[in-house]
């Protein structure tokens, strides 16, 4: 039994002369929230469409839930997709549409009714469930698109830019939804909003020009277990030689305007608490004013460094 | 296979529901229905006017209701011979002649205009979903084959609704305008003809949805379907006006590859003519659909 929910193996996808995925490799472990980060046209949307066989790859293979290439009759109900720029039929009613999708993925009418009530409640649209799609605002339509992706609690959910077009309250709601996902459920999220991805994802991959640049856990990528950043008053004398003497196996740097002291340590050597205790004592002893202590770098910084 | 059919039926049910709700269907159906009723009314008025003219010409008293003189004319041997020569098939004419006039008129109207109805409503169904991207929501849940087949079934059912309504509309108009019309005797052949027209329309639905799979533009799909229907009409006319000899035989062969080439047999009442024609038009519809699917199956959605 495979431990991967989704695997891309040397996948190539071309649109005419343009290569959207260039020998693309990716492995999404089961039961994680996986973020896909990349610039416009990097291949995030294409990879999701290839994963669900909406786009045919030119070469390479995709393995979905260990069952091989995506086959709707085999994977239906176990995998779902929230496409980025797809619209529902304008005259359809929300309930009818969700009932259609639920029954199409194998749910009985009775079960589908209960399930629709649940997913519609998740996106706070219970009062609009009998409305026609054309009467909903853009944000509401996006919420229906999110709701359909969670019908039947699929094992693998692919969300392409789920936060786009949502108001702040709904963004928070979606974040909460992703946090309290079903046990064992794998969620792949592509987004440009790195701040949101950092908050919801346990794993992340950087994609550029159709290739995988880096893939790891969020904590490793952002250095949450081996980097501490101290925001200090600019111009304060932190005495780096003194710190290096105290912790010779640790790297200390103060880049830029001198307002951030970055401490990189080996995870095996010290715990975060130990390092923090030594550094704070040293800084406070020297009268350095500390404004903030932050674990790891921001995802945005990590992304900019890697790409 | 069973799973595919099961999925196709679910798609068909929703397709019918969604299609009937669309503005395009409502407009075209209204036009079709009103057109059928007005045409029936016009035909009866024209007939009555024609009969009165004949009656005056031969010095008889004008008939009170439409159809009296024409029924007498219909029964005259010389008139039948003339019409049989026009239809080039006396045997076929003798069978058709047994039908009530209103039923014949309804059959002619339905065989002529149902393809137009199909061309105005069906070709956009797949193209539109590809254009808006709504197809993606269904295509991650069911196979492309089941989806296309479901759309096909749904559209066939939609045509059945239109035919049923137009049959009822035509019958109601005739019932009011022709007082001595025997309701049951007229209704039964109308139902049988409606059923045959529906079977014939399967060929056009297949053609429309086959073309719909080739493009993301609903309007372009309708244009494709209209051009194909026009080409079929030209082939049909070429076959009508040429003999089955030498090179002109090609028109007759091509005509058999269109639903129009089987309409004459569908008019017949003998099963030996009707059954092969039905098999042909259904097979043609599925073949057109399959040709479009061969392209769609490899297409990026």
Coordinates of C-alpha atoms in Angstrom, one line a residue:
Chain A
X1 CA 0.0 0.0 0.0
X2 CA 1.4 3.4 -1.0
X3 CA 2.1 6.1 1.6
X4 CA 1.6 8.7 -1.0
X5 CA -1.7 10.3 -1.9
X6 CA -0.4 11.7 -5.1
X7 CA 2.7 11.1 -7.1
X8 CA 4.0 12.8 -10.2
X9 CA 6.8 11.0 -12.0
X10 CA 8.6 12.9 -14.8
X11 CA 5.4 14.4 -16.0
X12 CA 5.6 16.5 -19.1
X13 CA 2.6 18.6 -20.3
X14 CA 2.9 20.9 -23.3
X15 CA 0.5 23.4 -24.8
X16 CA 1.6 23.8 -28.3
X17 CA 5.2 24.9 -28.1
X18 CA 5.0 25.9 -24.4
X19 CA 6.0 23.5 -21.7
X20 CA 3.7 23.8 -18.7
X21 CA 5.2 20.8 -16.8
X22 CA 8.7 19.9 -17.5
X23 CA 9.7 16.4 -16.2
X24 CA 7.7 17.4 -13.0
X25 CA 8.2 15.2 -9.9
X26 CA 6.2 15.5 -6.7
X27 CA 5.2 13.3 -3.9
X28 CA 2.3 14.2 -1.6
X29 CA 2.2 12.1 1.6
X30 CA -1.1 10.9 2.8
X31 CA -2.9 12.8 5.6
X32 CA -1.2 16.2 5.1
X33 CA -2.2 19.6 4.0
X34 CA 0.2 20.2 1.1
X35 CA 0.9 23.7 -0.3
X36 CA 1.9 24.3 -3.9
X37 CA 3.7 27.6 -4.3
X38 CA 4.9 29.2 -7.5
X39 CA 4.6 32.3 -9.7
X40 CA 2.0 32.7 -12.3
X41 CA 2.3 30.1 -15.0
X42 CA 4.6 28.0 -12.9
X43 CA 2.4 24.9 -13.4
X44 CA 0.3 24.7 -10.2
X45 CA -3.1 24.6 -12.0
X46 CA -1.8 22.4 -14.7
X47 CA -0.5 19.9 -12.3
X48 CA -3.9 19.6 -10.6
X49 CA -5.7 19.3 -13.9
X50 CA -3.2 16.6 -15.0
X51 CA -3.7 14.8 -11.6
X52 CA -7.5 14.5 -12.3
X53 CA -7.0 13.7 -16.0
X54 CA -8.8 16.8 -17.1
X55 CA -5.5 17.5 -19.0
X56 CA -3.7 14.7 -20.7
X57 CA 0.0 14.5 -19.9
X58 CA 2.4 14.2 -22.9
X59 CA 4.6 11.8 -21.0
X60 CA 5.3 10.6 -17.4
X61 CA 2.9 9.1 -15.0
X62 CA 0.6 10.2 -12.2
X63 CA -0.4 7.9 -9.4
X64 CA -3.5 8.9 -7.4
X65 CA -4.1 7.2 -4.1
X66 CA -1.9 4.3 -5.1
X67 CA -4.4 3.2 -7.8
X68 CA -2.6 4.5 -10.8
X69 CA -3.7 7.2 -13.2
X70 CA -6.9 9.1 -12.4
X71 CA -9.9 7.2 -13.5
X72 CA -13.3 8.9 -12.6
X73 CA -15.1 5.5 -12.3
X74 CA -12.4 4.3 -9.9
X75 CA -11.6 7.4 -8.0
X76 CA -15.0 9.1 -8.0
X77 CA -15.9 10.1 -4.5
X78 CA -12.4 9.5 -3.2
X79 CA -10.8 12.5 -5.0
X80 CA -12.3 16.0 -5.6
X81 CA -11.1 19.1 -7.3
X82 CA -11.9 22.8 -6.8
X83 CA -10.9 24.3 -10.1
X84 CA -9.7 27.8 -10.1
X85 CA -11.7 29.4 -12.9
X86 CA -14.7 27.3 -13.6
X87 CA -18.3 28.5 -13.4
X88 CA -21.4 26.5 -12.6
X89 CA -24.4 26.6 -14.9
X90 CA -26.1 29.9 -14.3
X91 CA -29.6 28.7 -13.9
X92 CA -28.9 25.8 -11.7
X93 CA -30.0 25.8 -8.1
X94 CA -27.3 25.2 -5.5
X95 CA -29.1 22.2 -4.0
X96 CA -29.8 20.6 -7.4
X97 CA -26.2 21.0 -8.5
X98 CA -24.7 19.6 -5.3
X99 CA -27.2 16.7 -5.5
X100 CA -26.1 16.0 -9.0
X101 CA -22.5 15.9 -8.1
X102 CA -23.1 13.9 -4.9
X103 CA -25.1 11.2 -6.7
X104 CA -22.6 11.2 -9.6
X105 CA -19.9 10.3 -7.1
X106 CA -22.0 7.4 -5.8
X107 CA -24.0 8.8 -2.9
X108 CA -27.6 7.7 -2.4
X109 CA -30.2 10.5 -2.5
X110 CA -30.8 10.3 1.2
X111 CA -27.2 10.4 2.1
X112 CA -26.5 13.2 -0.4
X113 CA -29.2 15.4 1.2
X114 CA -27.6 15.1 4.6
X115 CA -24.2 15.6 3.1
X116 CA -25.2 18.7 1.2
X117 CA -26.6 20.2 4.3
X118 CA -23.3 19.7 6.0
X119 CA -21.0 21.1 3.3
X120 CA -23.3 24.1 2.7
X121 CA -23.2 24.8 6.4
X122 CA -19.4 24.6 6.3
X123 CA -19.3 27.5 3.9
X124 CA -22.2 29.4 5.6
X125 CA -24.6 29.3 2.7
X126 CA -27.5 27.4 4.2
X127 CA -29.9 30.3 3.6
X128 CA -29.0 30.3 -0.2
X129 CA -29.1 26.6 -0.9
X130 CA -32.3 27.0 -3.0
X131 CA -31.0 30.0 -4.9
X132 CA -30.0 29.9 -8.5
X133 CA -26.2 30.3 -9.1
X134 CA -26.8 33.5 -11.1
X135 CA -28.2 35.2 -8.1
X136 CA -25.1 34.6 -5.9
X137 CA -22.2 37.0 -5.6
X138 CA -18.8 36.0 -6.8
X139 CA -17.6 35.2 -3.3
X140 CA -20.7 33.0 -2.7
X141 CA -20.1 31.1 -5.9
X142 CA -16.6 30.4 -4.8
X143 CA -17.9 29.1 -1.6
X144 CA -20.2 26.7 -3.5
X145 CA -17.2 25.6 -5.4
X146 CA -15.4 24.9 -2.2
X147 CA -18.5 23.1 -0.8
X148 CA -18.6 20.7 -3.8
X149 CA -15.0 19.7 -3.2
X150 CA -15.9 18.4 0.3
X151 CA -18.9 16.4 -0.7
X152 CA -18.5 12.9 0.6
X153 CA -15.3 13.7 2.5
X154 CA -12.9 12.6 -0.2
X155 CA -9.5 11.1 0.7
X156 CA -7.8 13.6 -1.5
X157 CA -9.0 17.2 -2.0
X158 CA -7.3 19.4 -4.6
X159 CA -8.0 23.1 -4.0
X160 CA -6.8 25.6 -6.6
X161 CA -6.6 29.1 -5.1
X162 CA -9.4 28.4 -2.5
X163 CA -9.0 31.8 -0.7
X164 CA -9.2 33.9 -3.9
X165 CA -12.3 36.1 -4.0
X166 CA -13.3 35.4 -0.4
X167 CA -13.9 38.0 2.3
X168 CA -11.6 37.9 5.4
X169 CA -14.2 36.1 7.5
X170 CA -14.6 33.4 4.9
X171 CA -10.8 33.1 4.5
X172 CA -10.6 32.4 8.3
X173 CA -13.5 29.9 8.0
X174 CA -11.7 28.0 5.2
X175 CA -8.5 28.0 7.2
X176 CA -10.5 26.5 10.1
X177 CA -12.0 24.0 7.7
X178 CA -8.6 22.8 6.5
X179 CA -7.3 22.5 10.1
X180 CA -10.2 20.3 11.3
X181 CA -10.1 18.0 8.2
X182 CA -11.0 14.4 8.5
X183 CA -8.3 12.1 9.9
X184 CA -6.3 10.7 7.0
X185 CA -7.6 13.2 4.5
X186 CA -5.0 14.8 2.2
X187 CA -5.5 18.3 1.0
X188 CA -3.4 19.9 -1.7
X189 CA -3.7 23.7 -1.8
X190 CA -2.3 26.0 -4.5
X191 CA -2.2 29.7 -3.7
X192 CA -0.3 32.9 -4.1
X193 CA -1.2 33.8 -0.6
X194 CA 1.9 32.5 1.2
X195 CA 0.9 33.9 4.5
X196 CA -2.3 31.8 4.5
X197 CA -0.4 28.7 3.2
X198 CA 2.1 29.0 6.0
X199 CA -0.7 28.9 8.5
X200 CA -2.6 25.9 7.1
X201 CA 0.0 23.7 5.4
X202 CA 2.1 21.0 7.0
X203 CA 4.1 20.4 3.8
X204 CA 5.0 22.7 0.9
X205 CA 6.5 22.5 -2.6
X206 CA 7.9 25.3 -4.7
X207 CA 7.3 25.0 -8.4
X208 CA 8.9 27.2 -11.1
X209 CA 8.7 26.9 -14.8
X210 CA 7.0 23.5 -14.6
X211 CA 9.7 22.0 -12.4
X212 CA 9.8 21.1 -8.7
X213 CA 12.3 23.4 -7.0
X214 CA 12.0 22.2 -3.5
X215 CA 9.6 20.0 -1.4
X216 CA 9.6 19.4 2.3
X217 CA 7.7 19.9 5.5
X218 CA 6.7 23.5 6.3
X219 CA 8.8 23.5 9.5
X220 CA 11.9 22.4 7.6
X221 CA 11.3 24.9 4.7
X222 CA 10.8 27.8 7.0
X223 CA 13.3 26.6 9.6
X224 CA 10.9 26.5 12.5
X225 CA 13.0 23.9 14.4
X226 CA 16.4 25.3 13.6
X227 CA 16.1 29.0 13.1
X228 CA 15.2 31.8 15.6
X229 CA 14.9 35.4 14.6
X230 CA 15.2 38.2 17.2
X231 CA 13.8 41.5 16.2
X232 CA 16.0 44.0 18.1
X233 CA 16.4 47.8 18.2
X234 CA 18.5 48.8 15.2
X235 CA 22.0 49.7 16.2
X236 CA 22.0 47.7 19.4
X237 CA 25.3 45.9 20.2
X238 CA 24.3 42.2 20.3
X239 CA 28.0 41.1 20.4
X240 CA 28.1 38.2 18.0
X241 CA 31.5 37.0 19.1
X242 CA 30.2 36.6 22.6
X243 CA 27.2 34.5 21.4
X244 CA 29.5 32.4 19.2
X245 CA 31.6 31.7 22.2
X246 CA 28.6 30.5 24.2
X247 CA 27.3 28.3 21.3
X248 CA 30.2 27.5 19.0
X249 CA 28.1 25.1 16.8
X250 CA 25.5 27.7 16.1
X251 CA 25.5 30.4 13.4
X252 CA 24.6 34.0 14.3
X253 CA 24.1 36.7 11.7
X254 CA 22.7 40.2 11.6
X255 CA 21.9 41.0 8.0
X256 CA 20.7 44.3 6.6
X257 CA 20.0 47.3 8.9
X258 CA 20.9 45.4 12.0
X259 CA 17.4 45.0 13.3
X260 CA 17.2 41.2 13.1
X261 CA 19.5 38.7 14.7
X262 CA 19.2 35.3 13.0
X263 CA 20.3 32.3 14.9
X264 CA 20.6 28.9 13.0
X265 CA 21.3 25.9 15.1
X266 CA 21.4 22.1 14.5
X267 CA 18.2 20.5 15.5
X268 CA 20.0 17.5 17.0
X269 CA 22.3 19.6 19.2
X270 CA 19.9 21.9 21.0
X271 CA 16.2 22.3 21.6
X272 CA 14.6 25.6 20.6
X273 CA 13.9 26.4 24.3
X274 CA 17.6 25.9 25.2
X275 CA 18.8 28.1 22.4
X276 CA 16.3 30.8 23.1
X277 CA 17.2 30.8 26.8
X278 CA 20.9 31.2 26.2
X279 CA 20.5 33.9 23.5
X280 CA 17.9 35.9 25.5
X281 CA 20.0 35.9 28.6
X282 CA 23.0 37.1 26.6
X283 CA 21.1 39.8 24.8
X284 CA 19.2 41.1 27.9
X285 CA 22.5 41.0 29.9
X286 CA 24.0 43.3 27.3
X287 CA 21.0 45.7 27.6
X288 CA 19.7 44.9 24.1
X289 CA 16.0 45.7 23.7
X290 CA 14.1 42.8 22.1
X291 CA 11.0 43.6 20.2
X292 CA 9.9 40.2 19.0
X293 CA 11.2 36.6 18.8
X294 CA 10.1 34.6 15.8
X295 CA 10.6 30.9 15.0
X296 CA 11.9 30.3 11.5
X297 CA 11.7 32.4 8.5
X298 CA 8.5 33.4 6.8
X299 CA 7.4 31.2 3.9
X300 CA 7.7 34.2 1.7
X301 CA 11.4 34.6 2.6
X302 CA 12.1 30.9 2.2
X303 CA 10.4 31.0 -1.2
X304 CA 12.3 34.1 -2.4
X305 CA 15.6 32.4 -1.3
X306 CA 14.8 29.2 -3.0
X307 CA 13.6 30.5 -6.4
Chain B
X1 CA -20.5 -1.2 -18.7
X2 CA -23.3 -1.2 -16.2
X3 CA -21.5 1.5 -14.1
X4 CA -21.1 3.6 -17.2
X5 CA -24.8 3.3 -18.1
X6 CA -25.7 4.0 -14.5
X7 CA -23.6 7.2 -14.5
X8 CA -25.0 8.2 -17.9
X9 CA -28.5 8.0 -16.6
X10 CA -27.7 10.3 -13.7
X11 CA -26.1 12.8 -16.1
X12 CA -29.2 12.4 -18.4
X13 CA -31.6 13.2 -15.6
X14 CA -29.7 16.3 -14.6
X15 CA -29.1 17.3 -18.3
X16 CA -32.9 17.2 -18.9
X17 CA -33.5 19.2 -15.8
X18 CA -30.9 21.8 -16.6
X19 CA -31.7 22.0 -20.3
X20 CA -35.4 22.5 -19.7
X21 CA -34.5 25.3 -17.3
X22 CA -32.4 27.2 -19.8
X23 CA -33.7 30.3 -21.5
X24 CA -32.7 29.0 -24.9
X25 CA -34.9 26.0 -24.6
X26 CA -37.8 28.0 -23.3
X27 CA -37.6 30.4 -26.3
X28 CA -37.1 27.8 -29.0
X29 CA -39.8 25.6 -27.5
X30 CA -42.3 28.5 -27.5
X31 CA -41.5 29.3 -31.1
X32 CA -41.8 25.6 -32.0
X33 CA -45.1 25.2 -30.2
X34 CA -46.6 28.4 -31.5
X35 CA -45.3 27.7 -35.0
X36 CA -46.9 24.3 -35.0
X37 CA -50.2 25.6 -33.8
X38 CA -50.3 28.5 -36.2
X39 CA -49.2 26.3 -39.1
X40 CA -52.0 23.9 -38.3
X41 CA -54.5 26.7 -38.0
X42 CA -53.2 28.2 -41.3
X43 CA -53.3 24.9 -43.1
X44 CA -56.9 24.3 -42.0
X45 CA -57.9 27.9 -43.1
X46 CA -56.2 27.5 -46.4
X47 CA -57.9 24.1 -46.9
X48 CA -61.3 25.5 -46.1
X49 CA -60.7 28.4 -48.5
X50 CA -59.5 26.0 -51.2
X51 CA -62.6 23.8 -50.7
X52 CA -65.0 26.7 -50.9
X53 CA -63.3 27.8 -54.1
X54 CA -63.7 24.3 -55.6
X55 CA -67.3 24.1 -54.5
X56 CA -68.1 27.4 -56.1
X57 CA -66.3 26.5 -59.3
X58 CA -68.3 23.3 -59.7
X59 CA -71.6 24.9 -58.6
X60 CA -71.9 23.0 -55.3
X61 CA -72.9 24.5 -52.0
X62 CA -69.9 25.5 -50.0
X63 CA -68.9 23.0 -47.3
X64 CA -69.7 24.0 -43.7
X65 CA -66.5 22.6 -42.3
X66 CA -62.9 22.2 -43.6
X67 CA -62.0 18.8 -44.9
X68 CA -65.3 17.7 -46.4
X69 CA -64.4 18.3 -50.1
X70 CA -60.8 17.3 -49.6
X71 CA -61.9 14.0 -48.2
X72 CA -63.9 13.4 -51.4
X73 CA -60.9 14.5 -53.4
X74 CA -58.6 12.3 -51.4
X75 CA -60.8 9.3 -52.2
X76 CA -60.8 9.9 -55.9
X77 CA -58.6 7.4 -57.9
X78 CA -57.3 10.0 -60.4
X79 CA -56.2 12.4 -57.6
X80 CA -54.4 9.5 -55.8
X81 CA -52.6 8.5 -59.0
X82 CA -51.4 12.1 -59.4
X83 CA -50.1 12.2 -55.8
X84 CA -48.6 8.8 -56.1
X85 CA -46.6 9.9 -59.2
X86 CA -45.4 12.9 -57.2
X87 CA -44.2 10.7 -54.3
X88 CA -42.8 8.2 -56.8
X89 CA -44.1 5.4 -54.7
X90 CA -47.7 4.4 -55.0
X91 CA -47.4 1.7 -52.4
X92 CA -46.1 4.2 -49.8
X93 CA -48.7 6.7 -50.8
X94 CA -51.5 4.1 -50.3
X95 CA -50.2 3.6 -46.7
X96 CA -49.9 7.3 -45.9
X97 CA -53.3 8.0 -47.4
X98 CA -54.9 5.9 -44.7
X99 CA -53.8 8.5 -42.1
X100 CA -56.1 11.4 -41.1
X101 CA -55.1 14.7 -42.8
X102 CA -54.2 16.3 -39.5
X103 CA -51.9 13.5 -38.6
X104 CA -50.2 13.7 -42.0
X105 CA -49.8 17.5 -41.6
X106 CA -48.4 17.0 -38.1
X107 CA -46.0 14.3 -39.4
X108 CA -44.8 16.6 -42.2
X109 CA -44.4 19.5 -39.8
X110 CA -42.6 17.5 -37.2
X111 CA -40.3 15.7 -39.7
X112 CA -39.4 19.1 -41.2
X113 CA -39.0 21.3 -38.1
X114 CA -37.8 18.9 -35.3
X115 CA -34.3 18.9 -36.8
X116 CA -34.3 22.7 -36.7
X117 CA -35.4 22.6 -33.1
X118 CA -32.6 20.1 -32.3
X119 CA -30.1 22.3 -34.1
X120 CA -31.1 25.4 -32.1
X121 CA -31.0 23.7 -28.7
X122 CA -28.6 20.8 -28.6
X123 CA -25.2 21.7 -30.1
X124 CA -24.5 24.3 -27.4
X125 CA -25.0 21.8 -24.5
X126 CA -21.4 20.4 -24.4
X127 CA -19.6 23.3 -25.9
X128 CA -21.1 25.7 -23.3
X129 CA -20.0 23.5 -20.4
X130 CA -16.5 23.3 -21.8
X131 CA -16.4 27.1 -22.3
X132 CA -17.5 27.9 -18.7
X133 CA -15.5 25.1 -17.2
X134 CA -18.6 23.6 -15.5
X135 CA -17.8 20.3 -17.2
X136 CA -14.8 19.9 -14.9
X137 CA -17.0 19.4 -11.8
X138 CA -18.8 16.5 -13.5
X139 CA -15.7 15.0 -15.3
X140 CA -13.8 14.4 -12.1
X141 CA -16.8 12.4 -10.9
X142 CA -17.7 10.4 -14.0
X143 CA -16.0 9.3 -17.2
X144 CA -16.1 11.4 -20.4
X145 CA -18.0 8.6 -22.1
X146 CA -20.7 8.4 -19.5
X147 CA -21.0 12.2 -19.5
X148 CA -21.4 12.5 -23.2
X149 CA -23.8 9.6 -23.3
X150 CA -25.8 11.1 -20.5
X151 CA -26.0 14.4 -22.3
X152 CA -27.2 12.5 -25.4
X153 CA -30.0 10.7 -23.5
X154 CA -31.0 14.0 -21.8
X155 CA -31.3 15.8 -25.1
X156 CA -33.3 13.0 -26.6
X157 CA -35.7 13.3 -23.8
X158 CA -35.9 17.0 -24.2
X159 CA -36.9 16.5 -27.9
X160 CA -39.6 14.0 -26.7
X161 CA -41.1 16.8 -24.5
X162 CA -41.1 19.2 -27.4
X163 CA -42.7 16.7 -29.7
X164 CA -45.3 15.7 -27.2
X165 CA -46.3 19.4 -26.6
X166 CA -46.4 20.2 -30.3
X167 CA -48.6 17.1 -30.9
X168 CA -51.0 18.2 -28.2
X169 CA -51.0 21.8 -29.5
X170 CA -51.7 20.7 -33.1
X171 CA -54.4 18.3 -32.0
X172 CA -56.1 21.0 -29.9
X173 CA -56.2 23.5 -32.8
X174 CA -57.5 20.8 -35.2
X175 CA -60.1 19.8 -32.6
X176 CA -61.5 23.3 -32.5
X177 CA -61.3 24.1 -36.2
X178 CA -62.5 20.7 -37.6
X179 CA -65.6 19.9 -35.5
X180 CA -66.3 16.5 -37.1
X181 CA -62.8 15.3 -36.5
X182 CA -62.8 11.9 -34.6
X183 CA -60.5 12.6 -31.7
X184 CA -59.2 9.1 -31.0
X185 CA -58.8 8.2 -34.7
X186 CA -56.7 11.3 -35.2
X187 CA -54.7 11.1 -32.0
X188 CA -53.4 7.5 -32.4
X189 CA -51.6 8.1 -35.7
X190 CA -50.3 11.4 -34.4
X191 CA -48.8 9.6 -31.5
X192 CA -47.2 6.9 -33.8
X193 CA -45.9 9.6 -36.1
X194 CA -44.6 11.6 -33.2
X195 CA -42.8 8.5 -31.9
X196 CA -41.2 8.0 -35.4
X197 CA -40.2 11.7 -35.6
X198 CA -38.6 11.3 -32.1
X199 CA -36.6 8.3 -33.3
X200 CA -35.5 10.2 -36.4
X201 CA -34.5 13.1 -34.2
X202 CA -32.0 10.9 -32.3
X203 CA -29.9 11.0 -35.5
X204 CA -29.9 14.8 -35.3
X205 CA -29.2 14.9 -31.6
X206 CA -26.2 12.6 -32.1
X207 CA -25.0 14.9 -34.9
X208 CA -25.5 18.0 -32.8
X209 CA -23.7 16.6 -29.7
X210 CA -21.0 15.1 -31.8
X211 CA -20.2 18.6 -33.2
X212 CA -20.6 20.1 -29.8
X213 CA -17.6 18.1 -28.6
X214 CA -15.4 19.7 -31.2
X215 CA -15.5 23.3 -29.9
X216 CA -15.7 25.4 -26.8
X217 CA -17.9 28.0 -28.5
X218 CA -21.6 27.3 -28.2
X219 CA -22.4 29.6 -31.1
X220 CA -19.8 28.0 -33.3
X221 CA -21.3 24.6 -32.4
X222 CA -24.7 25.8 -33.6
X223 CA -23.2 27.1 -36.8
X224 CA -21.4 23.8 -37.4
X225 CA -24.7 21.9 -36.8
X226 CA -26.6 24.2 -39.1
X227 CA -24.0 23.8 -41.9
X228 CA -24.1 20.1 -41.5
X229 CA -27.9 20.0 -41.6
X230 CA -27.8 22.2 -44.7
X231 CA -25.3 19.8 -46.3
X232 CA -27.6 16.9 -45.4
X233 CA -30.6 18.7 -47.0
X234 CA -28.6 19.3 -50.2
X235 CA -27.6 15.6 -50.3
X236 CA -31.2 14.6 -49.7
X237 CA -32.4 16.8 -52.6
X238 CA -29.7 15.6 -54.9
X239 CA -30.8 12.1 -54.2
X240 CA -34.4 12.9 -54.8
X241 CA -33.7 14.5 -58.2
X242 CA -31.3 11.9 -59.5
X243 CA -31.6 8.3 -60.5
X244 CA -29.8 5.5 -58.8
X245 CA -27.5 4.9 -61.8
X246 CA -23.8 5.5 -62.5
X247 CA -22.1 8.2 -60.6
X248 CA -25.3 9.8 -59.3
X249 CA -25.7 6.7 -57.1
X250 CA -23.2 8.4 -54.8
X251 CA -26.0 10.8 -53.7
X252 CA -28.2 7.9 -52.7
X253 CA -25.4 6.3 -50.7
X254 CA -24.6 9.6 -49.0
X255 CA -28.3 10.1 -48.3
X256 CA -28.5 6.8 -46.5
X257 CA -25.8 8.1 -44.2
X258 CA -28.1 11.0 -43.0
X259 CA -31.3 10.7 -41.0
X260 CA -33.1 12.4 -43.8
X261 CA -32.5 9.5 -46.1
X262 CA -34.7 7.3 -43.9
X263 CA -37.7 9.6 -43.4
X264 CA -39.6 8.1 -46.3
X265 CA -39.4 4.7 -44.7
X266 CA -40.4 6.0 -41.4
X267 CA -43.7 7.3 -42.9
X268 CA -44.6 3.8 -43.9
X269 CA -46.7 1.6 -41.6
X270 CA -45.2 -1.8 -42.5
X271 CA -42.7 -2.9 -39.9
X272 CA -40.4 -4.2 -42.7
X273 CA -39.8 -0.6 -43.7
X274 CA -40.0 1.1 -40.3
X275 CA -37.7 -1.2 -38.3
X276 CA -34.6 -0.9 -40.5
X277 CA -35.1 2.8 -40.8
X278 CA -35.3 3.1 -37.0
X279 CA -32.2 1.0 -36.6
X280 CA -30.4 3.2 -39.2
X281 CA -31.3 6.6 -37.6
X282 CA -30.4 5.4 -34.1
X283 CA -27.2 3.9 -35.3
X284 CA -26.4 7.1 -37.2
X285 CA -27.0 9.2 -34.1
X286 CA -24.7 7.1 -32.0
X287 CA -22.1 7.1 -34.7
X288 CA -22.1 10.9 -35.1
X289 CA -21.8 11.1 -31.3
X290 CA -18.9 8.6 -31.3
X291 CA -17.0 10.5 -34.0
X292 CA -17.2 13.7 -31.8
X293 CA -16.2 11.6 -28.8
X294 CA -13.1 10.3 -30.5
X295 CA -11.9 13.9 -30.5
X296 CA -13.2 14.8 -27.1
X297 CA -11.7 11.8 -25.4
X298 CA -8.2 13.2 -26.0
X299 CA -9.1 16.8 -25.5
X300 CA -7.9 19.0 -22.6
X301 CA -10.9 20.1 -20.6

